PDB file of C-alpha atoms in Angstrom:
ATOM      1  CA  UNK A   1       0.000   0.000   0.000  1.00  0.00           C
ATOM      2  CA  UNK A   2       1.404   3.379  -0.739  1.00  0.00           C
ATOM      3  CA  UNK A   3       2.275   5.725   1.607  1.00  0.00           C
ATOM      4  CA  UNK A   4       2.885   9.165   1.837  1.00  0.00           C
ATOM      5  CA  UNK A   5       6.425  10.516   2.451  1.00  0.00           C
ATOM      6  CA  UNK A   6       8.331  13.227   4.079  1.00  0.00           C
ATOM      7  CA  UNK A   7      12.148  13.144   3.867  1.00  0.00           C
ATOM      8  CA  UNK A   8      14.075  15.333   6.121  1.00  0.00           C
ATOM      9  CA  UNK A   9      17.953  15.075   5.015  1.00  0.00           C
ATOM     10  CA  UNK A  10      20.476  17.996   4.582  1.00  0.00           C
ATOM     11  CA  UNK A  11      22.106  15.823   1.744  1.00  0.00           C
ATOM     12  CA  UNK A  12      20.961  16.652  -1.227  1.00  0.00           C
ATOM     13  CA  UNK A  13      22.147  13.256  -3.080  1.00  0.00           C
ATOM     14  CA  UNK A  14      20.669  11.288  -0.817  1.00  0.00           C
ATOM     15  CA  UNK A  15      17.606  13.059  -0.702  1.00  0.00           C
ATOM     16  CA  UNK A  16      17.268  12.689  -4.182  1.00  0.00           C
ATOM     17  CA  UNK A  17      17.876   8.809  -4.046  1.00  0.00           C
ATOM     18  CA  UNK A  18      15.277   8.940  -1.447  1.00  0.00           C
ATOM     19  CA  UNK A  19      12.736  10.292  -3.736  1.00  0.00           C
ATOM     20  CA  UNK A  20      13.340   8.388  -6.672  1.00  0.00           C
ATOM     21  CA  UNK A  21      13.572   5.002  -4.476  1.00  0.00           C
ATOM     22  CA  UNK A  22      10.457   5.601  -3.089  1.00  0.00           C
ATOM     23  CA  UNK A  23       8.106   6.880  -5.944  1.00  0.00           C
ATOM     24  CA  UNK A  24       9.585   3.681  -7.995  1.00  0.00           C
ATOM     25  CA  UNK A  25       8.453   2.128  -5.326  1.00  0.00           C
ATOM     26  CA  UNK A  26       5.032   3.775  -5.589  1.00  0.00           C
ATOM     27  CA  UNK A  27       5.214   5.761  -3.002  1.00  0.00           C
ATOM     28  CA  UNK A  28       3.936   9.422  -2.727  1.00  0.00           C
ATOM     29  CA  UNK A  29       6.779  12.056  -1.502  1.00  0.00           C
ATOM     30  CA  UNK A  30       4.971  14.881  -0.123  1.00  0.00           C
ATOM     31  CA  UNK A  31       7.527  17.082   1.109  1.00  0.00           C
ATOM     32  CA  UNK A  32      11.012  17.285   1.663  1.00  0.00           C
ATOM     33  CA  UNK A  33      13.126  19.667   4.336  1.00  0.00           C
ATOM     34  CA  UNK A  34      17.177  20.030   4.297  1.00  0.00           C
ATOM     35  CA  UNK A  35      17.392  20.887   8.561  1.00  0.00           C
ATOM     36  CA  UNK A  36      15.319  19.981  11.042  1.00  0.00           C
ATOM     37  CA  UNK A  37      13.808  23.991  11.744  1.00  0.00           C
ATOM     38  CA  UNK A  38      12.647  23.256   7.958  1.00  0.00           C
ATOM     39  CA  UNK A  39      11.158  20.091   8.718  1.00  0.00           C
ATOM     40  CA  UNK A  40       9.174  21.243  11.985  1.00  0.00           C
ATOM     41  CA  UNK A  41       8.037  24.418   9.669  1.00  0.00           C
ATOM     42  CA  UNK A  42       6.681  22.293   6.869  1.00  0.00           C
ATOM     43  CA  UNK A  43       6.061  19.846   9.003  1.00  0.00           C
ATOM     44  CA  UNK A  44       3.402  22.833  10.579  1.00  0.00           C
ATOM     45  CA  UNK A  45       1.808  23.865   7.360  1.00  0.00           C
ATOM     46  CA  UNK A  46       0.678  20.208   6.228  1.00  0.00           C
ATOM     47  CA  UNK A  47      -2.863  20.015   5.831  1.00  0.00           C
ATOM     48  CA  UNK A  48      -2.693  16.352   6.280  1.00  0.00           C
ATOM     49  CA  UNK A  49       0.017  15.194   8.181  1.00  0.00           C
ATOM     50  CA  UNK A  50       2.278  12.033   6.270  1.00  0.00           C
ATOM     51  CA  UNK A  51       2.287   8.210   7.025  1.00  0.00           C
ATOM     52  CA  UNK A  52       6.026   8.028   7.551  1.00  0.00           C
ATOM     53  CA  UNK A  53       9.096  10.888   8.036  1.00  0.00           C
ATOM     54  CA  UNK A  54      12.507  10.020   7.154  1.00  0.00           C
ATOM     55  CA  UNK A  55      14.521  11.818   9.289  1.00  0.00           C
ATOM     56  CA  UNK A  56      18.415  12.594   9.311  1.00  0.00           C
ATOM     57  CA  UNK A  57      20.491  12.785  12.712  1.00  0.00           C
ATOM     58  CA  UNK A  58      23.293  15.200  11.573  1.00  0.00           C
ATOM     59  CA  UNK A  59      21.657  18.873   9.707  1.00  0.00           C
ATOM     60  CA  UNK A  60      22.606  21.958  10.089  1.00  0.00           C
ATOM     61  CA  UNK A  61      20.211  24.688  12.436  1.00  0.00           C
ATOM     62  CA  UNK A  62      18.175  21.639  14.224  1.00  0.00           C
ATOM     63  CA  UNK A  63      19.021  18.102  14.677  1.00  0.00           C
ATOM     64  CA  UNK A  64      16.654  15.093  13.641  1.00  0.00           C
ATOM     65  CA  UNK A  65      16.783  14.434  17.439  1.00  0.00           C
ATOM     66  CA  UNK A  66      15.503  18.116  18.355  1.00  0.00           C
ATOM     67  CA  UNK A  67      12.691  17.741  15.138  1.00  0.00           C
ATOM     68  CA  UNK A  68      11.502  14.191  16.069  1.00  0.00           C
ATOM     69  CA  UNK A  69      10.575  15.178  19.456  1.00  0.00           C
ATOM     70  CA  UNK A  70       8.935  18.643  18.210  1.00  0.00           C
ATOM     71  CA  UNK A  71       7.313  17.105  15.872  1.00  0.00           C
ATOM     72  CA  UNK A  72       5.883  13.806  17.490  1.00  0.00           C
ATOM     73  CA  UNK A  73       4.629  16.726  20.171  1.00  0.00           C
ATOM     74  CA  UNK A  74       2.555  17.748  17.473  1.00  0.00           C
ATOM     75  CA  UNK A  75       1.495  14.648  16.129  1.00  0.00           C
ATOM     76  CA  UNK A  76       2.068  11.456  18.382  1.00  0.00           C
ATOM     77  CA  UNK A  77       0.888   9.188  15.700  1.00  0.00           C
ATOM     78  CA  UNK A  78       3.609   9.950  12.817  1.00  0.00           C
ATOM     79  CA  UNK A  79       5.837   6.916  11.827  1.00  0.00           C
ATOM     80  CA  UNK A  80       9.589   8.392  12.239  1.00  0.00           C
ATOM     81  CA  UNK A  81      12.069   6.322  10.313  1.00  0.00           C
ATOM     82  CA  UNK A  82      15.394   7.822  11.984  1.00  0.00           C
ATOM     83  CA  UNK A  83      18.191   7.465   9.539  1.00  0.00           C
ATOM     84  CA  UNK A  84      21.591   8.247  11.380  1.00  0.00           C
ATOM     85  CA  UNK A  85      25.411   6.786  10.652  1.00  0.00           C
ATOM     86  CA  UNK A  86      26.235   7.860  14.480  1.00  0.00           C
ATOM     87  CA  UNK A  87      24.830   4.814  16.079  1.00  0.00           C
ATOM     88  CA  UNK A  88      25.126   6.186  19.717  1.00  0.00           C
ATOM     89  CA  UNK A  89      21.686   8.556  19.263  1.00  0.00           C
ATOM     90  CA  UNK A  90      19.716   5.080  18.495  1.00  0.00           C
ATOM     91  CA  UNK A  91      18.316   4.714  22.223  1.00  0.00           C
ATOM     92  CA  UNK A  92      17.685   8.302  22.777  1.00  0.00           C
ATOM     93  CA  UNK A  93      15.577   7.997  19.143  1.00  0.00           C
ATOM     94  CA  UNK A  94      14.005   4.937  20.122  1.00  0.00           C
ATOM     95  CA  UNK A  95      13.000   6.193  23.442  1.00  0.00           C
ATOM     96  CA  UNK A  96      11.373   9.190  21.456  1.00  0.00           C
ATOM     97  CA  UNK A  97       9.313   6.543  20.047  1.00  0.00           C
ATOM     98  CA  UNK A  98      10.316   6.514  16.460  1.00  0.00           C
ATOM     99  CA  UNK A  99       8.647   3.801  14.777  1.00  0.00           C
ATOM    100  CA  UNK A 100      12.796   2.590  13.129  1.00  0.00           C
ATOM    101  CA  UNK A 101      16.450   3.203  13.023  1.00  0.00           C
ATOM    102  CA  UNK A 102      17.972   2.936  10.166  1.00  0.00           C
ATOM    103  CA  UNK A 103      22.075   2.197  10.234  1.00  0.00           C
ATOM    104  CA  UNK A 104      23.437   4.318   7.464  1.00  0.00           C
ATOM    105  CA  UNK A 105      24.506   3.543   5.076  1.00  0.00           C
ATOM    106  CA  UNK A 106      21.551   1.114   4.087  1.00  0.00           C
ATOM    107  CA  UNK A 107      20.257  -0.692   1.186  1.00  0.00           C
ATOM    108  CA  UNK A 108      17.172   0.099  -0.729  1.00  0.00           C
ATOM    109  CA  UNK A 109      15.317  -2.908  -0.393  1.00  0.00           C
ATOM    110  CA  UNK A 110      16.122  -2.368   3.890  1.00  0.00           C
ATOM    111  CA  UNK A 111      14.467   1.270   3.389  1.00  0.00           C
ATOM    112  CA  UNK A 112      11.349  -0.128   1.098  1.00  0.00           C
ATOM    113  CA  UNK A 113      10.703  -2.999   3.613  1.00  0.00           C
ATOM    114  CA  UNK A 114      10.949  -0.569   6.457  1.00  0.00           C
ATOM    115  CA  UNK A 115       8.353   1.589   5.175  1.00  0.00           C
ATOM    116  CA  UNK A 116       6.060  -1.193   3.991  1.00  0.00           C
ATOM    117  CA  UNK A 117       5.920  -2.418   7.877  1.00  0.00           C
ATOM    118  CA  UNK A 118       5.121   0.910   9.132  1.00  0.00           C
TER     119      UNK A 118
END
């Protein structure tokens, strides 16, 4: 079943695999932010809110850490896939209650199957 998308990631290659991953994948992107201020901002001005955020640790002006927990303040019932390389901020993410973490770097097929569970 599709879902819709929002990808928060300050890198814009991998942002842009992100969105052509998923729509092959028949997914709907609905947004995308490059720092976590951007993504809470957005994030704001959604009329309807997505199934599932991808969200960066690492971005410049606000952390994914400092977004997911303004934005699941907003919206407990958002699926947060937390993407992160710096494997230390996994229990304070999954305490947040993100619905994944995601090990950078990851494989496609890992990301797909992630957001097909959610």
């Amino acid at each position: 079943m599709p879902k819709n998308v929002f990808i928060v990631e300050d890198e814009i290659d991998l942002m842009e695999f992100y969105v052509e991953a998923l729509e092959l994948s028949g997914h709907i992107i609905v947004g995308c932010a490059r720092n976590g201020a951007e993504a809470v901002e957005k994030f704001l001005e959604m009329n309807e809110h997505p199934d599932v955020i991808i969200m960066d640790y690492r971005m410049p002006v606000k952390s994914g850490i400092e977004a997911t927990r303004e934005i699941l303040n907003i919206d407990p019932s958002v699926k947060v896939i937390f993407a992160s390389a710096d494997y230390s901020v996994e229990p304070e993410a999954m305490s947040m209650g993100v619905a994944a973490f995601k090990r950078k770097p990851f494989t496609y097929e890992e990301l797909i199957k992630s957001i097909e569970e959610i």
